[in-house]
Coordinates of C-alpha atoms in Angstrom, one line a residue:
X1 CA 60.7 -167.3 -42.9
X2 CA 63.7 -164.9 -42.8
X3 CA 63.9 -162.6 -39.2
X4 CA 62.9 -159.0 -40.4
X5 CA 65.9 -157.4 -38.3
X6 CA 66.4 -153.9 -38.2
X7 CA 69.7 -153.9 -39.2
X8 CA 69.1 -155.7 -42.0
X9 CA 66.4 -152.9 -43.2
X10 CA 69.3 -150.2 -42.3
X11 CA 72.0 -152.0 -44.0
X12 CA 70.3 -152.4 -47.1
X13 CA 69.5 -148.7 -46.9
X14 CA 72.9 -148.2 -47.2
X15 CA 73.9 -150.6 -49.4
X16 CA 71.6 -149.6 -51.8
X17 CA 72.1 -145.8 -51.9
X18 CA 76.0 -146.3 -51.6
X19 CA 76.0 -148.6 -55.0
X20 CA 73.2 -146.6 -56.6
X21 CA 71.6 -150.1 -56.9
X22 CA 69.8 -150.2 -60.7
X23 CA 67.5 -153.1 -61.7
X24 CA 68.9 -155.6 -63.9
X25 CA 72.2 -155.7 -63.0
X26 CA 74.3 -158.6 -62.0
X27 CA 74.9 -158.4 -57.2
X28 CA 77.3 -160.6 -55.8
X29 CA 76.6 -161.2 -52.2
X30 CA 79.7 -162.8 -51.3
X31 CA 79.2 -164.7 -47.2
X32 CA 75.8 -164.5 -48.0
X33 CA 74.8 -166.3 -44.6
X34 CA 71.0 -166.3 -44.4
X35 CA 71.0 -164.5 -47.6
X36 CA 68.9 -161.4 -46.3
X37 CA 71.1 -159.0 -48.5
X38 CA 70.8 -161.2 -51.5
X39 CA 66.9 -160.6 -51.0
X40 CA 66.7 -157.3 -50.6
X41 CA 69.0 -157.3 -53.9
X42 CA 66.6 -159.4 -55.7
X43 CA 63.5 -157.7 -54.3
X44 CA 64.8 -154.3 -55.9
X45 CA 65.1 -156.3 -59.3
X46 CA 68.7 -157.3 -59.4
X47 CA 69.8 -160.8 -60.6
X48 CA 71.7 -161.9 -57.8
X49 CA 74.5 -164.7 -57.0
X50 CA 74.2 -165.6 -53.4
X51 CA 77.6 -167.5 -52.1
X52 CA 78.6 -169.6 -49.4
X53 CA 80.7 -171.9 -48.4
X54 CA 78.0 -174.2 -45.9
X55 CA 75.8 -175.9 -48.2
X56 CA 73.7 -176.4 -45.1
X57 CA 73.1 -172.4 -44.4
X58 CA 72.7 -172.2 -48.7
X59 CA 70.3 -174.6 -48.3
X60 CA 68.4 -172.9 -45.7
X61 CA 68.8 -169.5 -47.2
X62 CA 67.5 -171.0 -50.5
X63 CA 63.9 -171.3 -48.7
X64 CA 63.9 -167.9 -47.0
X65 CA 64.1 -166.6 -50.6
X66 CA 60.9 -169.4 -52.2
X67 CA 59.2 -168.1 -48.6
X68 CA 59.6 -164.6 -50.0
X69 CA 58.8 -165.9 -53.4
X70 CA 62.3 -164.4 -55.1
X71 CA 64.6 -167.4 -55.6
X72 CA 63.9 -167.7 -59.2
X73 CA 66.1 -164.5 -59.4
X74 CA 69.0 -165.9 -57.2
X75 CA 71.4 -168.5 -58.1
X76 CA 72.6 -170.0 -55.1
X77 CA 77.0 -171.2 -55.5
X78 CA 78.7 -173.2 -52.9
X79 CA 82.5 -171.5 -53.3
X80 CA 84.9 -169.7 -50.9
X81 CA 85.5 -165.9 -51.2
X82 CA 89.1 -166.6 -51.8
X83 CA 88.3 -169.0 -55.5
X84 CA 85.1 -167.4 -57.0
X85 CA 83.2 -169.7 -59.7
X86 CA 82.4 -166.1 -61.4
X87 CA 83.3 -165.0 -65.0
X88 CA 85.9 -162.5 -64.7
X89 CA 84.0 -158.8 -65.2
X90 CA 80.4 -159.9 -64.8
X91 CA 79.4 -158.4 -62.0
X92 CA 78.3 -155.2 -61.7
X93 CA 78.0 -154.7 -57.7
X94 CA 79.6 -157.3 -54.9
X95 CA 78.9 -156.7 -51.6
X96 CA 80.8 -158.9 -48.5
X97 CA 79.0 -158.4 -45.4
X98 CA 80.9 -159.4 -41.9
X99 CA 83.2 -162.0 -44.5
X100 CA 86.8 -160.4 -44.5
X101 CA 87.6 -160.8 -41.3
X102 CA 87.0 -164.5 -41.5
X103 CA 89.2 -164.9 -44.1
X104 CA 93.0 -165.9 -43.7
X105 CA 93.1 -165.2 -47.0
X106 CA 91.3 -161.7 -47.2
X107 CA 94.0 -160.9 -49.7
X108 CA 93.5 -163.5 -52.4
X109 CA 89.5 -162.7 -51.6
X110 CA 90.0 -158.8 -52.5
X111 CA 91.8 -159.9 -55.8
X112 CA 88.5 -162.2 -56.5
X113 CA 86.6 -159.0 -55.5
X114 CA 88.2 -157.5 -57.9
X115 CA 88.7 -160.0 -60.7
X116 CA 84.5 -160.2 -60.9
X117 CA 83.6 -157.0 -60.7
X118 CA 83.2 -154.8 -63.9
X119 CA 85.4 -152.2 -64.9
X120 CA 82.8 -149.8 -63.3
X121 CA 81.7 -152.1 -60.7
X122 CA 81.0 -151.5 -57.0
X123 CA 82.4 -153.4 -53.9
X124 CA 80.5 -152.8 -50.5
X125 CA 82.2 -154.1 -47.2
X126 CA 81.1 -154.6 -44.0
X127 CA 83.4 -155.6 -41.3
X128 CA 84.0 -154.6 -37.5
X129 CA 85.8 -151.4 -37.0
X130 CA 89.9 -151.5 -35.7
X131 CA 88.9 -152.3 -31.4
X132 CA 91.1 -148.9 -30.5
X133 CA 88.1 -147.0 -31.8
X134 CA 85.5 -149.2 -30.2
X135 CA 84.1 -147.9 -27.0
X136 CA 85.7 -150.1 -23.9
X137 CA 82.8 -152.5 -23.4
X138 CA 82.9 -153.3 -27.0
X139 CA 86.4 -153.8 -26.5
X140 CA 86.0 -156.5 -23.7
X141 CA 83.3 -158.4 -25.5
X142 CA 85.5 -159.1 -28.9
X143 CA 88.3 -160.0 -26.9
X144 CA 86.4 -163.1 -26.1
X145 CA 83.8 -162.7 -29.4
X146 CA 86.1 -162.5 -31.7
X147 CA 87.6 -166.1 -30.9
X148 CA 83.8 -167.1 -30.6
X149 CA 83.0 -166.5 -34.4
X150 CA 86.8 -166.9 -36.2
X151 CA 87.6 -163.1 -36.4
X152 CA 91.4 -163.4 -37.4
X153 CA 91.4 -159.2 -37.2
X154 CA 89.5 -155.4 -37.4
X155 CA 89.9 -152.9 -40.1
X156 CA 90.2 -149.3 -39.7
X157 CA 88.7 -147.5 -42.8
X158 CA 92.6 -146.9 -43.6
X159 CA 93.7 -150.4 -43.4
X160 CA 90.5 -151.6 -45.9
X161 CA 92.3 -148.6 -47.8
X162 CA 95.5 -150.4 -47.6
X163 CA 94.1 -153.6 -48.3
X164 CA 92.1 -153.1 -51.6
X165 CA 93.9 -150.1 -53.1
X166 CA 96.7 -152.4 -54.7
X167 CA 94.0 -154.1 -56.5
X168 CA 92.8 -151.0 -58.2
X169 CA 89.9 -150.2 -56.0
X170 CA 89.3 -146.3 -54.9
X171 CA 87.8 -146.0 -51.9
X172 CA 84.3 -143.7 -52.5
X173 CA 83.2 -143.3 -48.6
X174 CA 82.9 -145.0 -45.2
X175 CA 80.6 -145.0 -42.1
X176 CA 80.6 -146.6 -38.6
X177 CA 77.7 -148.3 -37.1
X178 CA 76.2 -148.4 -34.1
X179 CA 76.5 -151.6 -32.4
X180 CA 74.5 -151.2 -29.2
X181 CA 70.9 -151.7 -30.3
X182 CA 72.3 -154.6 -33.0
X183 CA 73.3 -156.2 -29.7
X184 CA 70.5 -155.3 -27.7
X185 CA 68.6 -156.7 -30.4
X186 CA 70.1 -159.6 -30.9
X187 CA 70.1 -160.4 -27.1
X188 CA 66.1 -159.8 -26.9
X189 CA 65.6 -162.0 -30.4
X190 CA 67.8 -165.1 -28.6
X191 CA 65.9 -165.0 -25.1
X192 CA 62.4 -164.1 -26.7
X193 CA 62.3 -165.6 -29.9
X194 CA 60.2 -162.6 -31.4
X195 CA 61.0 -161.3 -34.7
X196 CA 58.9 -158.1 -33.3
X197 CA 62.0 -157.6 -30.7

């Protein structure tokens, strides 16, 4: 079964209320990872398109969502962010949680954003804030983090700004999370394997 993280419950809070998320509409969760996102999507009636590039981790994330007994409403792609297998203006929300800054090519992948979405369509990003604003010990663990998990850079909200603007997005709001209880969390969950934790 899929962790129940806290974070995962807060982000989709978010998520949900920032796209005004309606049922029956067409969610793109672009990185989907373990596909937690693309459940919660699914759960609140979307039809969803849950991609990754590691058929291994799509594989895996494919039985969290029969566990949770919503993969019938989730079509599962192999693809990069960068080359989308998505008809241009189908989708009607994408979200890309902790992708960009994996991508060499996060400029080709904001063009795919951008390509797919619909004329009213909603992007939602999540990515780790520029390091000058992150308090020092944040700082120090992303110096050697950020090699860890293939971070290539940080976005401040102006640079996303910077970044997607050209493509025709507007920017609609931003917020900054808290990292300190995701890492608390995430230390506690690895040492005591306990999804209560």
């Amino acid at each position: 079964r899929l962790p129940k993280l806290n974070w995962h419950t807060s982000y989709w809070q978010n998520a949900s209320a920032d796209l005004a998320i309606s049922p029956r509409k067409l969610f793109a969760d672009i990185g989907t990872g373990t596909g937690w996102l693309a459940i919660k999507a699914a759960k609140a009636g979307c039809q969803v398109i849950a991609v990754d590039l590691t058929l291994n981790l799509l594989r895996r994330t494919k039985q969290f969502a029969k566990a949770e007994e919503i993969d019938q409403a989730i079509l599962f792609v192999v693809a990069d962010a960068e080359n989308l297998p998505i008809k241009t203006g189908a989708v009607d929300y994408l979200a890309a949680v902790a992708l960009i800054e994996h991508l060499p090519g996060h400029r080709q992948a904001a063009a795919e954003f951008f390509r797919v979405l619909r004329k009213d369509g909603k992007l939602w990003i999540v990515t780790p804030n520029e390091l000058s604003k992150q308090p020092l010990i944040f700082r120090l663990i992303f110096k050697f983090w950020d090699r860890l998990l293939g971070h290539f850079r940080h976005y401040s909200p102006h640079a996303l700004e910077r970044l997607f603007k050209p493509f025709g997005f507007k920017l609609q709001s931003f917020r900054y999370v808290g990292h300190l209880i995701k890492l608390w969390q995430f230390v506690l969950h690895t040492v005591f394997r306990s999804d209560w934790l």
